[in-house]
Amino acid sequence: MLAWTIYISFFGVLVLMLLPRDDARSARKVALLTAIAGLAVALIGAWQQGNPGEITTITNHAWIPSLGANYHLAADGISLTLVVLTGLAAIAGILFSWNIEKRTKEFFAFYLALIGGVYGVFLSFDLLLLFVFYELTIIPKYFLIARWGSTRKEYGAMKLALYSFVGSHLVLIGLIAAWVVARAQTGQATLDLVQLSQVHFPVGFQRWAFPLVFVGFGILAGLWPFHTWAPTGHVAAPTAGSMLLAGVVMKLGAYGCLRVAMVLFPEGVVMWKTTIAVLAVIGIVYGAGVALVQKDFKFVIGYSSVSHMGFVLLGLATLNSVGLSGAVLQMFSHGIIAGLLFAVVGRMVYDRTHTRDFNNLETMGLNKLLPFAAGTFVVAGIASMGLPGFSGFVAELQVLWGAWQAFPTAAIVAGVGIIVGVAYTLRAIQKAFYADAPAPDPDDEVEAHHPLPPVSVPERLGAALLIATSLAIGLFPNLLLHWIQPCVNSPLFQHLVKGGAL
């Protein structure tokens, strides 16, 4: 059932390409219906899943027998969590792209192709298949930024593509090395993730293969100091592109770190866990600190994503059940909240005011001109700060508790990052929406009779969807934890937890 999330997305691409070039209205409807169908299939598939702690094979057919590569799609609770996140992000991104008029069908075709590739990564349990889907996502995200982006869009698209290619080639080198070593040990050629996880790779091999694969995936996860593509790409991308970059594309990297690098090389991660924790904490504090001094509204959210993804990587480095569960929950939570923040900044504010500069926004009194945008950003900001009631609170609490058990000093420093996060969020709220704007000139008829366009119905629906999701997980975290925790406690990950306790 879950495999249809991939097929439906690419079928939507095909339908879009058959539409007349100027039929923007139909293109929007096809894209939205495709995304809704993808989420519906994801939810039905999740409901049909038996034990989320077990890996349930969806389909498994020989693909390249000489390499031991199969078309193997499967799912466990972690996959389900991220597949549902992808479905929600896809719908929200389309609702916030309802105003796209320039080459509409091409825009949504690239958009759905990116979504299909993301679904494929989260469901692939063959490493070559996972790598192919991972590479497939690079092309549509490049064109989404380069053609429909704004500030330095060609530079941002090229930088993201280059970083992605460098990272994926590091991953490829590590996977080829693992395939060669495993074949020499077992006499069997296989790229099946579960089978390779049962091979005991030599410790000396894991010492260099683990950081190669982890950093390769970590680049896309915003791992400091390889994070610089993220703020640039977020700012250059169109609103839906920013939402997908922060919402699901960065999660591809974190997912690869956990699912591939850490599962294949458990002794490697034990050797490098302290280094990962240090880099994660630097990312948390650095991202928050840089966000605090930005003048561009979108750069604030871009650097905040680097900071929040640092919590994901810190949770992974803890190697305990609480931290790992928190890391996966933080992937979901950040995907929802960051998407909402980018939607407010990019669609509700920038598309109407044509500026993201705080100096300009302070003079507009946006809380009166765009009260729905102001209220939504306040709610999203509260969620981003990790206040109780929203998903971010549960996720960051688990990461910090796990970090306290593994790296108490890192947990304390990460706590400083949270405080700085509160500061840059309140600063952004005040400067963008609640600054003391000068009183309008009663003689200026142009200013008095040209209000900003109101927030549209699709935008309100998209905001409601993301806020409701964050609240639902914040109030009832077990909705996801009953998928995530059995996975973390499953045999596939237990050797990680045991290794972390040594």
Short mmCIF file of C-alpha atoms in Angstrom, two decimals:
data_model
loop_
_atom_site.label_atom_id
_atom_site.label_comp_id
_atom_site.label_asym_id
_atom_site.label_seq_id
_atom_site.Cartn_x
_atom_site.Cartn_y
_atom_site.Cartn_z
CA MET A 1 0.00 0.00 0.00
CA LEU A 2 2.67 2.52 1.02
CA ALA A 3 4.51 2.04 -2.28
CA TRP A 4 1.62 3.87 -3.94
CA THR A 5 2.77 7.10 -2.30
CA ILE A 6 5.69 6.98 -4.76
CA TYR A 7 3.67 5.85 -7.78
CA ILE A 8 0.86 8.37 -7.20
CA SER A 9 3.35 11.24 -7.01
CA PHE A 10 5.01 10.34 -10.31
CA PHE A 11 1.61 9.64 -11.91
CA GLY A 12 0.67 13.18 -10.92
CA VAL A 13 3.78 14.41 -12.73
CA LEU A 14 2.66 12.56 -15.86
CA VAL A 15 -0.86 14.00 -15.71
CA LEU A 16 0.52 17.49 -15.26
CA MET A 17 2.74 17.14 -18.32
CA LEU A 18 -0.32 16.20 -20.40
CA LEU A 19 -2.21 19.36 -19.42
CA PRO A 20 -2.30 22.42 -21.71
CA ARG A 21 0.58 24.76 -20.93
CA ASP A 22 -1.62 27.68 -19.80
CA ASP A 23 -4.14 25.69 -17.74
CA ALA A 24 -2.86 26.81 -14.35
CA ARG A 25 -6.15 26.12 -12.59
CA SER A 26 -6.17 22.44 -13.55
CA ALA A 27 -2.48 22.13 -12.67
CA ARG A 28 -3.15 23.34 -9.13
CA LYS A 29 -6.06 20.94 -8.70
CA VAL A 30 -4.09 17.97 -10.04
CA ALA A 31 -1.16 18.75 -7.75
CA LEU A 32 -3.39 19.14 -4.68
CA LEU A 33 -5.40 15.98 -5.38
CA THR A 34 -2.17 14.04 -5.94
CA ALA A 35 -0.72 15.24 -2.65
CA ILE A 36 -3.96 14.47 -0.78
CA ALA A 37 -4.04 11.00 -2.31
CA GLY A 38 -0.41 10.47 -1.23
CA LEU A 39 -1.18 11.42 2.37
CA ALA A 40 -4.34 9.28 2.40
CA VAL A 41 -2.38 6.26 1.18
CA ALA A 42 0.32 6.94 3.76
CA LEU A 43 -2.22 7.06 6.59
CA ILE A 44 -4.04 3.93 5.41
CA GLY A 45 -0.72 2.13 5.03
CA ALA A 46 0.30 3.21 8.51
CA TRP A 47 -3.02 2.03 9.92
CA GLN A 48 -2.53 -1.37 8.26
CA GLN A 49 0.99 -1.72 9.63
CA GLY A 50 1.13 -4.44 12.25
CA ASN A 51 3.99 -4.01 14.69
CA PRO A 52 5.73 -0.71 13.90
CA GLY A 53 8.88 -2.09 15.51
CA GLU A 54 9.17 -4.68 12.76
CA ILE A 55 10.26 -4.04 9.21
CA THR A 56 7.34 -4.91 6.95
CA THR A 57 8.28 -5.61 3.35
CA ILE A 58 6.00 -3.92 0.83
CA THR A 59 7.58 -5.31 -2.31
CA ASN A 60 10.88 -7.06 -3.04
CA HIS A 61 11.96 -8.02 -6.55
CA ALA A 62 15.35 -8.72 -8.09
CA TRP A 63 16.69 -5.63 -9.82
CA ILE A 64 20.43 -6.04 -10.59
CA PRO A 65 21.23 -9.60 -9.47
CA SER A 66 24.97 -9.34 -10.14
CA LEU A 67 25.20 -6.57 -7.54
CA GLY A 68 22.66 -8.11 -5.19
CA ALA A 69 20.41 -5.08 -5.66
CA ASN A 70 16.65 -5.51 -5.25
CA TYR A 71 13.65 -3.27 -5.68
CA HIS A 72 12.99 -3.59 -1.96
CA LEU A 73 10.46 -1.26 -0.39
CA ALA A 74 9.61 -1.71 3.28
CA ALA A 75 8.54 0.30 6.30
CA ASP A 76 8.81 0.44 10.05
CA GLY A 77 7.65 3.08 12.51
CA ILE A 78 10.41 5.53 11.62
CA SER A 79 9.57 5.27 7.93
CA LEU A 80 5.87 5.76 8.70
CA THR A 81 6.58 8.90 10.70
CA LEU A 82 8.56 10.49 7.90
CA VAL A 83 6.21 9.33 5.14
CA VAL A 84 3.28 11.00 6.94
CA LEU A 85 5.41 14.13 7.40
CA THR A 86 6.09 14.16 3.66
CA GLY A 87 2.39 13.90 2.88
CA LEU A 88 1.50 16.79 5.19
CA ALA A 89 4.34 18.98 3.91
CA ALA A 90 3.34 18.26 0.31
CA ILE A 91 -0.25 19.42 0.83
CA ALA A 92 0.75 22.51 2.79
CA GLY A 93 3.35 23.51 0.20
CA ILE A 94 0.79 23.31 -2.62
CA LEU A 95 -1.74 25.39 -0.69
CA PHE A 96 0.90 28.06 -0.15
CA SER A 97 1.81 27.92 -3.87
CA TRP A 98 -1.73 28.55 -5.09
CA ASN A 99 -0.63 31.93 -6.47
CA ILE A 100 2.02 30.50 -8.81
CA GLU A 101 1.22 31.84 -12.29
CA LYS A 102 4.56 31.44 -14.08
CA ARG A 103 4.77 28.04 -15.83
CA THR A 104 2.42 26.57 -13.26
CA LYS A 105 2.26 23.01 -14.51
CA GLU A 106 6.06 22.74 -14.74
CA PHE A 107 6.36 24.09 -11.18
CA PHE A 108 4.01 21.48 -9.76
CA ALA A 109 5.55 18.73 -11.91
CA PHE A 110 8.97 19.38 -10.38
CA TYR A 111 7.30 19.68 -6.98
CA LEU A 112 5.58 16.29 -7.20
CA ALA A 113 8.74 14.67 -8.62
CA LEU A 114 10.60 15.88 -5.54
CA ILE A 115 7.87 14.50 -3.28
CA GLY A 116 7.95 11.15 -5.08
CA GLY A 117 11.72 10.93 -4.62
CA VAL A 118 11.41 11.73 -0.92
CA TYR A 119 8.79 9.01 -0.43
CA GLY A 120 11.16 6.63 -2.21
CA VAL A 121 14.07 7.37 0.11
CA PHE A 122 12.00 6.80 3.24
CA LEU A 123 10.68 3.47 1.96
CA SER A 124 13.83 1.99 0.37
CA PHE A 125 15.54 -0.84 2.20
CA ASP A 126 17.97 -1.55 -0.62
CA LEU A 127 20.94 0.80 -0.47
CA LEU A 128 21.26 1.26 -4.24
CA LEU A 129 17.53 1.97 -4.54
CA LEU A 130 17.75 4.44 -1.65
CA PHE A 131 20.71 6.13 -3.33
CA VAL A 132 18.85 6.39 -6.66
CA PHE A 133 15.82 8.05 -5.03
CA TYR A 134 18.20 10.29 -3.04
CA GLU A 135 19.83 11.45 -6.27
CA LEU A 136 16.44 11.89 -7.96
CA THR A 137 15.54 14.60 -5.48
CA ILE A 138 18.49 16.78 -6.51
CA ILE A 139 17.19 17.61 -10.00
CA PRO A 140 13.70 18.93 -9.12
CA LYS A 141 14.92 20.94 -6.14
CA TYR A 142 17.55 22.57 -8.36
CA PHE A 143 14.97 23.67 -10.95
CA LEU A 144 12.43 24.77 -8.32
CA ILE A 145 14.98 27.20 -6.92
CA ALA A 146 16.68 28.27 -10.15
CA ARG A 147 13.43 28.99 -12.05
CA TRP A 148 10.93 30.08 -9.40
CA GLY A 149 13.23 31.38 -6.67
CA SER A 150 14.21 34.94 -5.77
CA THR A 151 17.34 36.38 -4.12
CA ARG A 152 20.42 35.02 -5.97
CA LYS A 153 18.37 32.04 -7.07
CA GLU A 154 20.90 30.62 -9.56
CA TYR A 155 23.66 30.81 -6.94
CA GLY A 156 21.46 29.22 -4.28
CA ALA A 157 20.34 26.41 -6.59
CA MET A 158 23.89 25.66 -7.75
CA LYS A 159 25.26 25.71 -4.21
CA LEU A 160 22.58 23.30 -3.00
CA ALA A 161 23.16 20.99 -5.97
CA LEU A 162 26.95 20.97 -5.50
CA TYR A 163 26.70 20.26 -1.77
CA SER A 164 24.17 17.52 -2.47
CA PHE A 165 26.40 15.90 -5.10
CA VAL A 166 29.48 16.04 -2.89
CA GLY A 167 27.57 14.52 0.00
CA SER A 168 25.98 11.80 -2.09
CA HIS A 169 29.33 10.82 -3.58
CA LEU A 170 30.85 10.48 -0.12
CA VAL A 171 27.92 8.19 0.68
CA LEU A 172 28.42 6.23 -2.55
CA ILE A 173 32.12 5.63 -1.81
CA GLY A 174 31.25 4.36 1.67
CA LEU A 175 28.48 2.09 0.38
CA ILE A 176 30.69 0.59 -2.33
CA ALA A 177 33.37 -0.09 0.27
CA ALA A 178 30.79 -1.75 2.54
CA TRP A 179 29.53 -3.88 -0.35
CA VAL A 180 33.08 -5.04 -1.17
CA VAL A 181 33.97 -5.86 2.43
CA ALA A 182 30.67 -7.65 3.06
CA ARG A 183 31.07 -9.71 -0.09
CA ALA A 184 34.59 -10.71 0.92
CA GLN A 185 33.33 -11.81 4.35
CA THR A 186 30.12 -13.61 3.38
CA GLY A 187 30.76 -14.55 -0.23
CA GLN A 188 27.39 -13.02 -1.08
CA ALA A 189 26.73 -9.84 -3.04
CA THR A 190 23.95 -7.87 -1.38
CA LEU A 191 22.83 -4.31 -0.96
CA ASP A 192 19.94 -5.18 1.33
CA LEU A 193 20.08 -2.94 4.38
CA VAL A 194 18.91 -5.59 6.83
CA GLN A 195 21.34 -8.21 5.55
CA LEU A 196 24.25 -5.77 5.59
CA SER A 197 23.36 -4.69 9.13
CA GLN A 198 24.07 -8.28 10.23
CA VAL A 199 27.60 -8.20 8.82
CA HIS A 200 30.27 -7.37 11.36
CA PHE A 201 32.53 -4.95 9.55
CA PRO A 202 36.11 -4.75 10.91
CA VAL A 203 36.60 -2.02 13.48
CA GLY A 204 39.40 -0.42 11.47
CA PHE A 205 37.09 -0.26 8.44
CA GLN A 206 34.26 1.28 10.45
CA ARG A 207 36.62 3.92 11.82
CA TRP A 208 36.83 5.63 8.41
CA ALA A 209 33.75 4.31 6.60
CA PHE A 210 31.31 5.59 9.24
CA PRO A 211 32.35 9.28 9.11
CA LEU A 212 32.43 9.11 5.32
CA VAL A 213 28.80 8.00 5.09
CA PHE A 214 27.59 10.01 8.09
CA VAL A 215 29.08 13.29 6.85
CA GLY A 216 27.84 12.52 3.34
CA PHE A 217 24.26 12.38 4.62
CA GLY A 218 24.93 14.97 7.31
CA ILE A 219 25.67 17.67 4.73
CA LEU A 220 22.01 17.59 3.67
CA ALA A 221 20.96 17.51 7.34
CA GLY A 222 22.71 20.84 7.94
CA LEU A 223 25.61 19.40 9.93
CA TRP A 224 27.95 22.19 11.02
CA PRO A 225 30.32 23.26 9.35
CA PHE A 226 28.77 21.86 6.14
CA HIS A 227 25.50 23.72 6.67
CA THR A 228 26.13 26.82 4.54
CA TRP A 229 23.95 25.64 1.66
CA ALA A 230 20.90 25.70 3.94
CA PRO A 231 20.34 29.43 4.67
CA THR A 232 21.34 30.35 1.11
CA GLY A 233 19.06 27.72 -0.40
CA HIS A 234 16.14 28.56 1.89
CA VAL A 235 16.33 32.26 1.03
CA ALA A 236 16.70 31.66 -2.72
CA ALA A 237 13.89 29.09 -2.96
CA PRO A 238 10.23 29.91 -3.61
CA THR A 239 7.99 29.52 -0.57
CA ALA A 240 7.03 25.92 -1.29
CA GLY A 241 10.67 25.13 -2.02
CA SER A 242 11.77 26.54 1.32
CA MET A 243 9.03 24.57 3.05
CA LEU A 244 10.16 21.34 1.41
CA LEU A 245 13.87 22.01 1.94
CA ALA A 246 13.40 22.56 5.66
CA GLY A 247 10.43 20.25 6.02
CA VAL A 248 11.55 17.05 4.32
CA VAL A 249 14.78 17.45 2.31
CA MET A 250 16.93 18.11 5.38
CA LYS A 251 15.27 15.06 6.94
CA LEU A 252 16.61 12.91 4.10
CA GLY A 253 20.09 13.63 5.41
CA ALA A 254 19.25 12.95 9.04
CA TYR A 255 17.35 9.80 8.06
CA GLY A 256 20.37 8.56 6.08
CA CYS A 257 22.66 9.22 9.06
CA LEU A 258 20.44 7.07 11.27
CA ARG A 259 19.16 4.41 8.89
CA VAL A 260 22.36 3.78 6.93
CA ALA A 261 25.52 5.10 8.59
CA MET A 262 24.65 4.25 12.19
CA VAL A 263 22.96 0.92 11.47
CA LEU A 264 25.74 -0.39 9.22
CA PHE A 265 28.65 0.83 11.35
CA PRO A 266 27.62 0.65 15.04
CA GLU A 267 31.19 0.54 16.32
CA GLY A 268 32.09 3.45 14.07
CA VAL A 269 29.39 5.63 15.58
CA VAL A 270 30.57 4.76 19.10
CA MET A 271 34.06 5.93 18.15
CA TRP A 272 32.78 9.18 16.64
CA LYS A 273 29.74 9.95 18.84
CA THR A 274 31.49 12.62 20.90
CA THR A 275 32.65 14.42 17.76
CA ILE A 276 29.10 14.31 16.37
CA ALA A 277 27.71 15.68 19.63
CA VAL A 278 30.22 18.56 19.62
CA LEU A 279 29.41 19.46 16.00
CA ALA A 280 25.68 19.23 16.74
CA VAL A 281 25.94 21.56 19.72
CA ILE A 282 28.04 24.04 17.76
CA GLY A 283 25.34 23.96 15.10
CA ILE A 284 22.63 24.62 17.71
CA VAL A 285 24.37 27.61 19.25
CA TYR A 286 25.91 28.96 16.05
CA GLY A 287 22.64 28.77 14.10
CA ALA A 288 20.73 30.47 16.89
CA GLY A 289 23.41 33.14 17.37
CA VAL A 290 23.56 34.05 13.68
CA ALA A 291 19.75 34.09 13.45
CA LEU A 292 19.71 36.60 16.31
CA VAL A 293 21.59 39.27 14.32
CA GLN A 294 20.01 38.84 10.88
CA LYS A 295 18.30 41.75 9.13
CA ASP A 296 16.62 39.56 6.52
CA PHE A 297 13.45 37.89 7.87
CA LYS A 298 13.96 34.72 5.83
CA PHE A 299 17.59 34.33 6.87
CA VAL A 300 16.38 34.22 10.49
CA ILE A 301 14.28 31.16 9.70
CA GLY A 302 17.05 29.69 7.56
CA TYR A 303 19.62 29.80 10.36
CA SER A 304 17.03 28.67 12.90
CA SER A 305 16.66 25.51 10.81
CA VAL A 306 20.39 24.85 11.19
CA SER A 307 19.98 25.24 14.94
CA HIS A 308 16.96 22.96 15.19
CA MET A 309 18.53 20.30 13.01
CA GLY A 310 21.42 20.37 15.47
CA PHE A 311 18.99 18.91 18.02
CA VAL A 312 18.28 16.04 15.65
CA LEU A 313 21.98 15.27 15.28
CA LEU A 314 22.56 15.62 19.02
CA GLY A 315 19.75 13.16 19.65
CA LEU A 316 21.34 10.69 17.24
CA ALA A 317 24.71 11.02 18.98
CA THR A 318 23.26 10.10 22.38
CA LEU A 319 22.84 6.46 21.33
CA ASN A 320 20.15 5.92 23.94
CA SER A 321 16.45 5.19 23.45
CA VAL A 322 15.25 8.56 24.71
CA GLY A 323 17.65 10.56 22.57
CA LEU A 324 17.07 8.54 19.41
CA SER A 325 13.28 8.75 19.83
CA GLY A 326 13.59 12.49 20.40
CA ALA A 327 15.72 12.88 17.26
CA VAL A 328 13.10 11.21 15.07
CA LEU A 329 10.28 13.17 16.71
CA GLN A 330 12.28 16.36 16.19
CA MET A 331 12.57 15.53 12.49
CA PHE A 332 8.78 15.45 12.28
CA SER A 333 8.23 18.47 14.50
CA HIS A 334 10.77 20.67 12.75
CA GLY A 335 9.34 19.66 9.38
CA ILE A 336 5.92 20.98 10.41
CA ILE A 337 6.99 24.11 12.29
CA ALA A 338 9.73 25.26 9.90
CA GLY A 339 7.33 24.80 7.00
CA LEU A 340 4.82 27.08 8.73
CA LEU A 341 7.45 29.73 9.51
CA PHE A 342 8.68 29.78 5.91
CA ALA A 343 5.07 29.96 4.67
CA VAL A 344 4.42 33.10 6.74
CA VAL A 345 7.67 34.80 5.78
CA GLY A 346 7.72 33.85 2.11
CA ARG A 347 4.07 33.75 1.04
CA MET A 348 2.12 35.85 3.51
CA VAL A 349 4.69 38.63 4.04
CA TYR A 350 7.27 38.78 1.22
CA ASP A 351 4.87 38.14 -1.67
CA ARG A 352 2.71 41.05 -0.44
CA THR A 353 5.27 43.54 0.82
CA HIS A 354 8.15 42.61 -1.54
CA THR A 355 10.63 43.06 1.26
CA ARG A 356 12.12 40.90 3.99
CA ASP A 357 14.26 43.63 5.50
CA PHE A 358 13.37 44.26 9.13
CA ASN A 359 14.06 47.99 8.71
CA ASN A 360 11.32 48.18 6.09
CA LEU A 361 8.92 45.81 7.81
CA GLU A 362 9.14 47.82 11.05
CA THR A 363 7.51 50.79 9.32
CA MET A 364 4.49 48.87 8.01
CA GLY A 365 2.55 47.86 11.09
CA LEU A 366 1.93 44.39 9.68
CA ASN A 367 0.00 43.26 12.75
CA LYS A 368 -2.81 45.56 11.56
CA LEU A 369 -2.41 45.06 7.82
CA LEU A 370 -1.96 41.27 8.02
CA PRO A 371 -3.41 40.18 11.37
CA PHE A 372 -3.77 36.54 10.31
CA ALA A 373 -0.10 36.42 9.27
CA ALA A 374 0.95 38.06 12.53
CA GLY A 375 -1.10 35.64 14.61
CA THR A 376 0.13 32.64 12.67
CA PHE A 377 3.76 33.66 13.07
CA VAL A 378 3.29 34.16 16.80
CA VAL A 379 1.83 30.66 17.11
CA ALA A 380 4.57 29.19 14.90
CA GLY A 381 7.19 31.09 16.90
CA ILE A 382 5.83 29.73 20.17
CA ALA A 383 5.94 26.23 18.70
CA SER A 384 9.48 26.81 17.45
CA MET A 385 10.59 27.98 20.90
CA GLY A 386 9.50 24.61 22.23
CA LEU A 387 6.73 25.73 24.55
CA PRO A 388 4.48 22.99 26.05
CA GLY A 389 1.49 22.04 23.96
CA PHE A 390 3.37 21.92 20.68
CA SER A 391 5.36 19.10 19.11
CA GLY A 392 8.70 20.87 19.51
CA PHE A 393 8.45 20.72 23.31
CA VAL A 394 8.22 16.95 23.49
CA ALA A 395 10.90 16.43 20.84
CA GLU A 396 13.49 18.80 22.34
CA LEU A 397 12.75 17.58 25.87
CA GLN A 398 13.54 14.02 24.83
CA VAL A 399 16.71 15.06 23.02
CA LEU A 400 17.92 17.06 26.01
CA TRP A 401 17.10 14.26 28.43
CA GLY A 402 18.94 11.77 26.26
CA ALA A 403 21.86 14.18 25.90
CA TRP A 404 21.96 14.70 29.66
CA GLN A 405 22.49 10.96 30.12
CA ALA A 406 25.21 10.79 27.44
CA PHE A 407 26.84 14.24 27.33
CA PRO A 408 25.78 16.43 30.29
CA THR A 409 27.92 19.36 29.19
CA ALA A 410 26.51 19.22 25.67
CA ALA A 411 22.98 19.23 27.11
CA ILE A 412 23.75 22.39 29.09
CA VAL A 413 25.23 24.19 26.08
CA ALA A 414 22.29 23.09 23.92
CA GLY A 415 20.03 24.62 26.56
CA VAL A 416 21.80 27.94 25.95
CA GLY A 417 20.88 27.52 22.29
CA ILE A 418 17.21 27.25 23.29
CA ILE A 419 17.44 30.52 25.22
CA VAL A 420 19.01 32.26 22.22
CA GLY A 421 16.26 30.70 20.10
CA VAL A 422 13.64 32.39 22.26
CA ALA A 423 15.49 35.70 21.83
CA TYR A 424 15.68 35.61 18.01
CA THR A 425 12.08 34.46 17.72
CA LEU A 426 10.76 37.29 19.92
CA ARG A 427 12.99 39.76 18.06
CA ALA A 428 11.58 38.60 14.72
CA ILE A 429 7.98 38.84 15.98
CA GLN A 430 8.54 42.33 17.30
CA LYS A 431 10.42 43.71 14.29
CA ALA A 432 8.26 42.15 11.59
CA PHE A 433 4.81 42.61 13.08
CA TYR A 434 4.64 44.64 16.28
CA ALA A 435 7.10 47.50 15.83
CA ASP A 436 5.80 51.02 16.43
CA ALA A 437 5.00 52.01 12.87
CA PRO A 438 4.72 55.72 12.10
CA ALA A 439 1.16 57.02 11.88
CA PRO A 440 -0.15 57.12 8.29
CA ASP A 441 -0.31 60.50 6.62
CA PRO A 442 -4.06 61.37 6.27
CA ASP A 443 -3.23 63.38 3.16
CA ASP A 444 -1.53 60.46 1.46
CA GLU A 445 -4.40 58.90 -0.50
CA VAL A 446 -2.15 56.34 -2.18
CA GLU A 447 -1.06 54.90 1.17
CA ALA A 448 -4.54 55.09 2.64
CA HIS A 449 -6.29 53.27 -0.19
CA HIS A 450 -3.83 50.52 -1.06
CA PRO A 451 -4.04 47.89 1.70
CA LEU A 452 -2.12 44.66 1.29
CA PRO A 453 -4.02 41.75 -0.27
CA PRO A 454 -5.70 39.68 2.46
CA VAL A 455 -4.46 36.21 3.35
CA SER A 456 -6.21 33.80 1.00
CA VAL A 457 -8.33 30.76 1.85
CA PRO A 458 -5.68 28.23 0.66
CA GLU A 459 -3.09 29.94 2.87
CA ARG A 460 -5.43 29.80 5.86
CA LEU A 461 -6.10 26.11 5.24
CA GLY A 462 -2.37 25.38 4.95
CA ALA A 463 -1.63 27.22 8.18
CA ALA A 464 -4.49 25.46 9.99
CA LEU A 465 -3.24 22.05 8.82
CA LEU A 466 0.29 22.64 10.13
CA ILE A 467 -0.78 24.25 13.42
CA ALA A 468 -3.30 21.48 14.11
CA THR A 469 -0.66 18.83 13.42
CA SER A 470 1.89 20.42 15.74
CA LEU A 471 -0.75 20.77 18.47
CA ALA A 472 -1.96 17.20 18.02
CA ILE A 473 1.55 15.79 18.43
CA GLY A 474 2.31 18.19 21.26
CA LEU A 475 -0.79 17.19 23.21
CA PHE A 476 -0.77 13.52 22.23
CA PRO A 477 2.88 12.64 21.45
CA ASN A 478 2.08 8.97 21.68
CA LEU A 479 0.45 9.28 18.26
CA LEU A 480 3.98 9.13 16.86
CA LEU A 481 5.97 7.70 19.75
CA HIS A 482 4.08 4.43 19.55
CA TRP A 483 5.55 4.14 16.04
CA ILE A 484 9.03 5.44 16.88
CA GLN A 485 9.89 3.82 20.21
CA PRO A 486 9.29 0.20 19.14
CA CYS A 487 11.71 0.83 16.26
CA VAL A 488 14.39 2.25 18.52
CA ASN A 489 13.97 -0.77 20.77
CA SER A 490 14.00 -3.23 17.85
CA PRO A 491 16.98 -5.51 17.12
CA LEU A 492 18.00 -3.25 14.20
CA PHE A 493 18.82 -0.41 16.60
CA GLN A 494 19.44 -2.19 19.88
CA HIS A 495 23.10 -2.78 19.12
CA LEU A 496 23.42 1.00 18.78
CA VAL A 497 21.83 1.57 22.18
CA LYS A 498 23.96 -1.14 23.77
CA GLY A 499 27.07 0.33 22.15
CA GLY A 500 26.24 3.77 23.44
CA ALA A 501 25.96 2.43 26.97
CA LEU A 502 29.54 1.10 26.89
#
